[in-house]
Tab-separated table of C-alpha atoms in Angstrom:
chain	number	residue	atom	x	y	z
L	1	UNK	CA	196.210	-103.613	-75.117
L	2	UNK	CA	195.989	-106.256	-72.299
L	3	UNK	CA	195.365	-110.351	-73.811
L	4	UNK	CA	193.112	-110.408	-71.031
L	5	UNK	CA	190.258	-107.980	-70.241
L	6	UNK	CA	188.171	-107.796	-67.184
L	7	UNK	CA	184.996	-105.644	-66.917
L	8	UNK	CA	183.472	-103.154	-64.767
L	9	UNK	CA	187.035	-101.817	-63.631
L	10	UNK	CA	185.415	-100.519	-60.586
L	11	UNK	CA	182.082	-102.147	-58.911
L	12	UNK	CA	180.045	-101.079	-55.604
L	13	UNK	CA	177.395	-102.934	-54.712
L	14	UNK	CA	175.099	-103.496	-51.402
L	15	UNK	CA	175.148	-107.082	-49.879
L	16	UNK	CA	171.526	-108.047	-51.210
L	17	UNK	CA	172.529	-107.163	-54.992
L	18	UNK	CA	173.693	-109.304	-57.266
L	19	UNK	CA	176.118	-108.171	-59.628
L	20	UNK	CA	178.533	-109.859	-62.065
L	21	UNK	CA	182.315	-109.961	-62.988
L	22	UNK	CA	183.176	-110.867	-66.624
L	23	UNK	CA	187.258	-112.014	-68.179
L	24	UNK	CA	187.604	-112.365	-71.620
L	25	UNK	CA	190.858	-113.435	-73.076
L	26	UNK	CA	191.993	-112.828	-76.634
L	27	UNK	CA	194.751	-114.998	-76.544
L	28	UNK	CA	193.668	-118.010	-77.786
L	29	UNK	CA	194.084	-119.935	-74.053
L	30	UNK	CA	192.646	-122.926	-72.790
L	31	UNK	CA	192.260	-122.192	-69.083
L	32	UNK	CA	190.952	-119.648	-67.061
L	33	UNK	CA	190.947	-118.652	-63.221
L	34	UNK	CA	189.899	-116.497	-60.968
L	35	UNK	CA	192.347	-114.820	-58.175
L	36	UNK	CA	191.251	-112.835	-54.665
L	37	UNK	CA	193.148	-110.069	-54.283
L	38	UNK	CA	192.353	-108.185	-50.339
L	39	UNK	CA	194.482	-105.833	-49.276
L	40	UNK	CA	197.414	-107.110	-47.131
L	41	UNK	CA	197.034	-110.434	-47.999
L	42	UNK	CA	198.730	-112.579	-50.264
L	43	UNK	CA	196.813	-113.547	-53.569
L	44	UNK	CA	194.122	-116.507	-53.795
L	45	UNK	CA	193.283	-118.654	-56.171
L	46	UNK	CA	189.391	-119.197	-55.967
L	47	UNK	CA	188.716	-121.278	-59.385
L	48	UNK	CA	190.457	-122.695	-62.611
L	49	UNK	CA	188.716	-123.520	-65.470
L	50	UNK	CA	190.251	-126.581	-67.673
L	51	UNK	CA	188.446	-126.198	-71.323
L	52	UNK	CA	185.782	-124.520	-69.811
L	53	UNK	CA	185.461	-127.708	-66.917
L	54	UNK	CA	186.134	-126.380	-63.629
L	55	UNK	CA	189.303	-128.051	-61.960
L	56	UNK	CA	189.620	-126.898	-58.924
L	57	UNK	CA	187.387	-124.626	-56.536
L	58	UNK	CA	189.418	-123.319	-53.550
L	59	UNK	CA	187.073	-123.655	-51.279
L	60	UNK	CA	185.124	-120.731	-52.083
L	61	UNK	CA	182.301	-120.113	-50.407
L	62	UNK	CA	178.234	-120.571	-52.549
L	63	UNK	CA	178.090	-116.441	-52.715
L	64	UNK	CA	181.004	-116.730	-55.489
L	65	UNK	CA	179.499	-118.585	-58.485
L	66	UNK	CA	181.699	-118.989	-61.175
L	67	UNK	CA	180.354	-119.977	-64.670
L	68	UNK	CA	182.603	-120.606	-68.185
L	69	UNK	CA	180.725	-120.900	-71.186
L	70	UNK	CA	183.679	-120.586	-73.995
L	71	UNK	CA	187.608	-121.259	-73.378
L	72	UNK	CA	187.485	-117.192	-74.040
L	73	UNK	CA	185.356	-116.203	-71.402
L	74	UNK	CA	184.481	-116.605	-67.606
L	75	UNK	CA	182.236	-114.807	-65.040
L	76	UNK	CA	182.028	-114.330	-61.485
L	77	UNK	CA	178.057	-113.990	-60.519
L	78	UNK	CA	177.696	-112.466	-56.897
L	79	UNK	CA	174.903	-112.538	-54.971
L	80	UNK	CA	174.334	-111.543	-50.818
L	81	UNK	CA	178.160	-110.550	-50.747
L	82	UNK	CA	179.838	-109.564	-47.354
L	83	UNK	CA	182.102	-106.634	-46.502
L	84	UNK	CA	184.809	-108.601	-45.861
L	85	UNK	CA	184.128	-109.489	-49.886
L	86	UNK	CA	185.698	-106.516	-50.740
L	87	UNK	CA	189.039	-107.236	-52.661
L	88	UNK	CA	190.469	-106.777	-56.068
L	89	UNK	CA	189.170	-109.810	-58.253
L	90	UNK	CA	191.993	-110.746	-60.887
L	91	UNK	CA	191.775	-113.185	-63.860
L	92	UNK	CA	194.210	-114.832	-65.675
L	93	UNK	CA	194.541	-117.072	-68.189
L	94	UNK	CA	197.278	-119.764	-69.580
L	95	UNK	CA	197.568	-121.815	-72.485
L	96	UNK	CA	198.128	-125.622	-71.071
L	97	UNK	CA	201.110	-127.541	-71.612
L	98	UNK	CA	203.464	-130.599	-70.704
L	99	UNK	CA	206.152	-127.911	-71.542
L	100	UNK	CA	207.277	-126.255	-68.503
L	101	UNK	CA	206.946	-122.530	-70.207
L	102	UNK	CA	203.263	-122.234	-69.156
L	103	UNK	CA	202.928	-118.692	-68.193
L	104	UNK	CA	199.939	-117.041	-66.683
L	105	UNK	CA	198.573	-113.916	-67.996
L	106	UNK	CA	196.245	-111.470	-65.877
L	107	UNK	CA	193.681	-108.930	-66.297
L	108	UNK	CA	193.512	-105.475	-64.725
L	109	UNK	CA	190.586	-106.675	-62.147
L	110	UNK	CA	187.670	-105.571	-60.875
L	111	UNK	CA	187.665	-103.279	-57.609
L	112	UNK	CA	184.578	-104.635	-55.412
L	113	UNK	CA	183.476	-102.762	-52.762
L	114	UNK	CA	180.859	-104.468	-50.124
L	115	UNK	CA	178.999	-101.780	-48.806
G	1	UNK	CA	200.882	-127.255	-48.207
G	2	UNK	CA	203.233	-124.505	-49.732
G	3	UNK	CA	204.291	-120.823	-47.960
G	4	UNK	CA	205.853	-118.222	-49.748
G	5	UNK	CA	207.156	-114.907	-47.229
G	6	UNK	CA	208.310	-112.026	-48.454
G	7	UNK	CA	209.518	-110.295	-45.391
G	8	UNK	CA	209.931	-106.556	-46.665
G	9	UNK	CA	206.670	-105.020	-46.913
G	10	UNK	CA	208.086	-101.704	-48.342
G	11	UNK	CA	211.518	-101.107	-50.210
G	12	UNK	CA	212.938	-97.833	-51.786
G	13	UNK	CA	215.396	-97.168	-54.105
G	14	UNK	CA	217.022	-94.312	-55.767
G	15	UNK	CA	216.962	-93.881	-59.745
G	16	UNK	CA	219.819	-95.989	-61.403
G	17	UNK	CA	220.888	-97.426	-58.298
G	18	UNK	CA	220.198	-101.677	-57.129
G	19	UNK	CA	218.004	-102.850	-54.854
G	20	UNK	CA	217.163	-106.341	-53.791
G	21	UNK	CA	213.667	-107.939	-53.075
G	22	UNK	CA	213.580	-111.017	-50.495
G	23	UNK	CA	211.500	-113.948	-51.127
G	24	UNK	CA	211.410	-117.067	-49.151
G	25	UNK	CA	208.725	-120.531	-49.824
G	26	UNK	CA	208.262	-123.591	-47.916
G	27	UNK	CA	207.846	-126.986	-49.547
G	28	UNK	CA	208.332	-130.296	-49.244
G	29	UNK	CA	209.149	-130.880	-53.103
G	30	UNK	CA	211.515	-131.053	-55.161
G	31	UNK	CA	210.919	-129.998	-58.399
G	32	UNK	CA	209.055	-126.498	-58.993
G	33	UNK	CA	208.918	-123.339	-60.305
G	34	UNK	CA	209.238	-119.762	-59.528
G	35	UNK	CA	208.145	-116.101	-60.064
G	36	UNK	CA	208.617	-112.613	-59.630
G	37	UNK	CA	205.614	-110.751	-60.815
G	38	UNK	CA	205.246	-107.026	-61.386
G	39	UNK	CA	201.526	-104.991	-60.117
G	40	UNK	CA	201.669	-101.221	-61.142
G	41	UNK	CA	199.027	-98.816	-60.324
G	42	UNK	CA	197.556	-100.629	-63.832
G	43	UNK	CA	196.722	-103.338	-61.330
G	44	UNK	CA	197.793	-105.588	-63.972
G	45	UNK	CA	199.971	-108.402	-62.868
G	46	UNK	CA	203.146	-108.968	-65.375
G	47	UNK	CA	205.607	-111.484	-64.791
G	48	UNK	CA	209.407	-109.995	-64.406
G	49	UNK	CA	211.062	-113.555	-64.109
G	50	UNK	CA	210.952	-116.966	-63.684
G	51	UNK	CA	213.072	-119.161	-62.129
G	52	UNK	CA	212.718	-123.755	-62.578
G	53	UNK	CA	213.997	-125.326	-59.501
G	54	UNK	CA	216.217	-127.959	-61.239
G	55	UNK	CA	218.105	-125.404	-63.163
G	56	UNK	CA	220.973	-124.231	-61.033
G	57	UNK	CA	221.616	-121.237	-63.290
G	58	UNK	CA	220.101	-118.329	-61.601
G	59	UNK	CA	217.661	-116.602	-64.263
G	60	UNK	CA	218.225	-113.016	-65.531
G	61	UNK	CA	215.990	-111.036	-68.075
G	62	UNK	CA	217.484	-107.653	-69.007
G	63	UNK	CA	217.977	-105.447	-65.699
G	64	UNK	CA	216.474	-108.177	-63.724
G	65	UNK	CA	217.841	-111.603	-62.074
G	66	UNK	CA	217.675	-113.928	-59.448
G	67	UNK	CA	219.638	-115.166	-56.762
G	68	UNK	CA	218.292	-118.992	-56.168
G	69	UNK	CA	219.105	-120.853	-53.416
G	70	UNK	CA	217.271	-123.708	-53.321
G	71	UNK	CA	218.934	-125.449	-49.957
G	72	UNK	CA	218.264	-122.702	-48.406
G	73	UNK	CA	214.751	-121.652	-50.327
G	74	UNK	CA	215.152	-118.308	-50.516
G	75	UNK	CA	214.385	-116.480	-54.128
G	76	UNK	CA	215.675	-113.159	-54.012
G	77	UNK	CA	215.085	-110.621	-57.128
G	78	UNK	CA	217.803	-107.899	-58.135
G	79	UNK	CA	216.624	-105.142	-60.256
G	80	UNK	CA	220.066	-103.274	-61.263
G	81	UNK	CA	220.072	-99.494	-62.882
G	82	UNK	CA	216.365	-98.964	-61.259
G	83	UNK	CA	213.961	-96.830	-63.217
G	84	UNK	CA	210.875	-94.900	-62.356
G	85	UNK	CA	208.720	-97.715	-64.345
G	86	UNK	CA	210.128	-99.959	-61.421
G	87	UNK	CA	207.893	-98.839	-59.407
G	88	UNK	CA	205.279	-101.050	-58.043
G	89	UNK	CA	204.533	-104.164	-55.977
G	90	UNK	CA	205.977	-107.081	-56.625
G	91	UNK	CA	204.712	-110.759	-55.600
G	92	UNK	CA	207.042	-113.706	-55.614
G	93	UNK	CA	205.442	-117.054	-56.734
G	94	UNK	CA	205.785	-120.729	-56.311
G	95	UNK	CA	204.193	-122.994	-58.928
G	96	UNK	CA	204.389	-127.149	-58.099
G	97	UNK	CA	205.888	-128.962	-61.069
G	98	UNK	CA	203.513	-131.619	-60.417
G	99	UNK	CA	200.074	-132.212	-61.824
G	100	UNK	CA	197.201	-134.425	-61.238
G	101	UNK	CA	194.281	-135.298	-63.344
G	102	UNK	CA	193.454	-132.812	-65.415
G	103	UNK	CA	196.403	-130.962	-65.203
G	104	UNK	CA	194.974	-129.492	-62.035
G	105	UNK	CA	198.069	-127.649	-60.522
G	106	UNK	CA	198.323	-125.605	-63.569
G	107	UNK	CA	198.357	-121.882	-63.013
G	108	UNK	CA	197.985	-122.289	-59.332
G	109	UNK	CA	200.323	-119.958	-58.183
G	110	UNK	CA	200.978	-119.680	-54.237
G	111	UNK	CA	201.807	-115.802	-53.522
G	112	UNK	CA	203.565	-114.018	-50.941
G	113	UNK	CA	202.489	-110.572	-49.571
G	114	UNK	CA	203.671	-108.321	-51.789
G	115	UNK	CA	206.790	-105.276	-51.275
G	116	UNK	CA	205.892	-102.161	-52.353
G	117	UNK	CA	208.878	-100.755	-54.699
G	118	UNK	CA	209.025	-97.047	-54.460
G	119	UNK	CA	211.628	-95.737	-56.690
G	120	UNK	CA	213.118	-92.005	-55.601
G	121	UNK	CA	214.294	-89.654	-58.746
């Protein structure tokens, strides 16, 4: 049992849908991100979440809107997606600290296929 | 702005035996962190090991360790008496040690490529 579940597993969707990605962590954390995972390329950070206030955004482009309402949970709404979209979408959460043992835990992703 | 290269897309390795992973990162700073993190088919990313830049004691966890050398930035991960459960890719990680407002360089991990660990019966 993964701290850190991500649902659908698996998602296909045309470039005029919209579709979300939800993360829901069960570990008590107080920040949240989302990570781009495309095949042979390393993996990006896209958004972090701070106590549910967004920190940083990665210069992701408007198609990618992220939203957090709770410190447990965090979506990815996507709407008139591109091919080149397609990529394993990986959160992770962390529990914030001074202390330098601040590890980062990650969900199994969703699969998104642009078609 | 940080690199990390891992160099060896693919690596095999035969049941019980060693095998090394290369990792090297570009930065300009002097205090960091990093990781070795572990994807099976899952797709779940779990870290293997983690290394703190000031610490000159190269980490180990069980079958795992690290060589560190930070003059020469290279982060190299040994896995010794490999097993089947080995198998996967594994991503080596830098994390800055310092923060702005906010905390904001929290969890931001730069990643290399990825090497593919296939691990031979």
């Amino acid at each position: 049992e993964t701290g850190v579940t991500q649902t659908p597993r698996h998602l296909v969707m045309g470039m005029t849908n919209k579709k979300s990605l939800k993360c829901e962590q069960h570990l008590g954390h107080n920040a949240m991100y989302w990570y781009k995972q495309s095949a042979k390329k390393p993996l990006e950070l896209m958004f972090v979440y701070n106590f549910k206030e967004q920190t940083e955004n990665n210069s992701v482009p408007s198609r990618f809107s992220p939203e957090c309402p709770n410190s447990s949970h965090l979506f990815l709404h996507l709407h008139t997606l591109q091919p080149e979209d397609s990529a394993l979408y990986l959160c992770a959460s962390s529990q914030r600290s001074v202390a330098t043992n601040e590890k980062l835990f990650f969900g199994s992703g969703t699969q998104l296929s642009v078609l | 702005a940080q690199t990390v290269t891992q160099s060896q897309p693919e690596m095999s390795v035969q049941e019980a035996e060693t095998v090394t992973l290369s990792c090297t990162y570009d930065t300009s700073e002097s205090d960091y962190y990093l990781f070795w993190y572990k994807q099976p088919p899952s797709r779940q990313m779990i870290l293997v090991i983690r290394q703190e830049a000031y610490k000159q004691q190269n980490a180990t966890e069980n079958r795992f360790s690290v060589n560190f050398q930070k003059a020469a930035k290279s982060f190299s991960l040994k896995i010794s008496d490999s097993q089947l459960g080995d198998a996967a890719m594994y991503f080596c990680a830098y994390r800055s040690a310092r923060f702005g407002a906010g905390g904001t360089s929290y969890g931001k991990l730069t990643f290399g490529q990825g090497t593919i660990l296939t691990v031979h019966p």
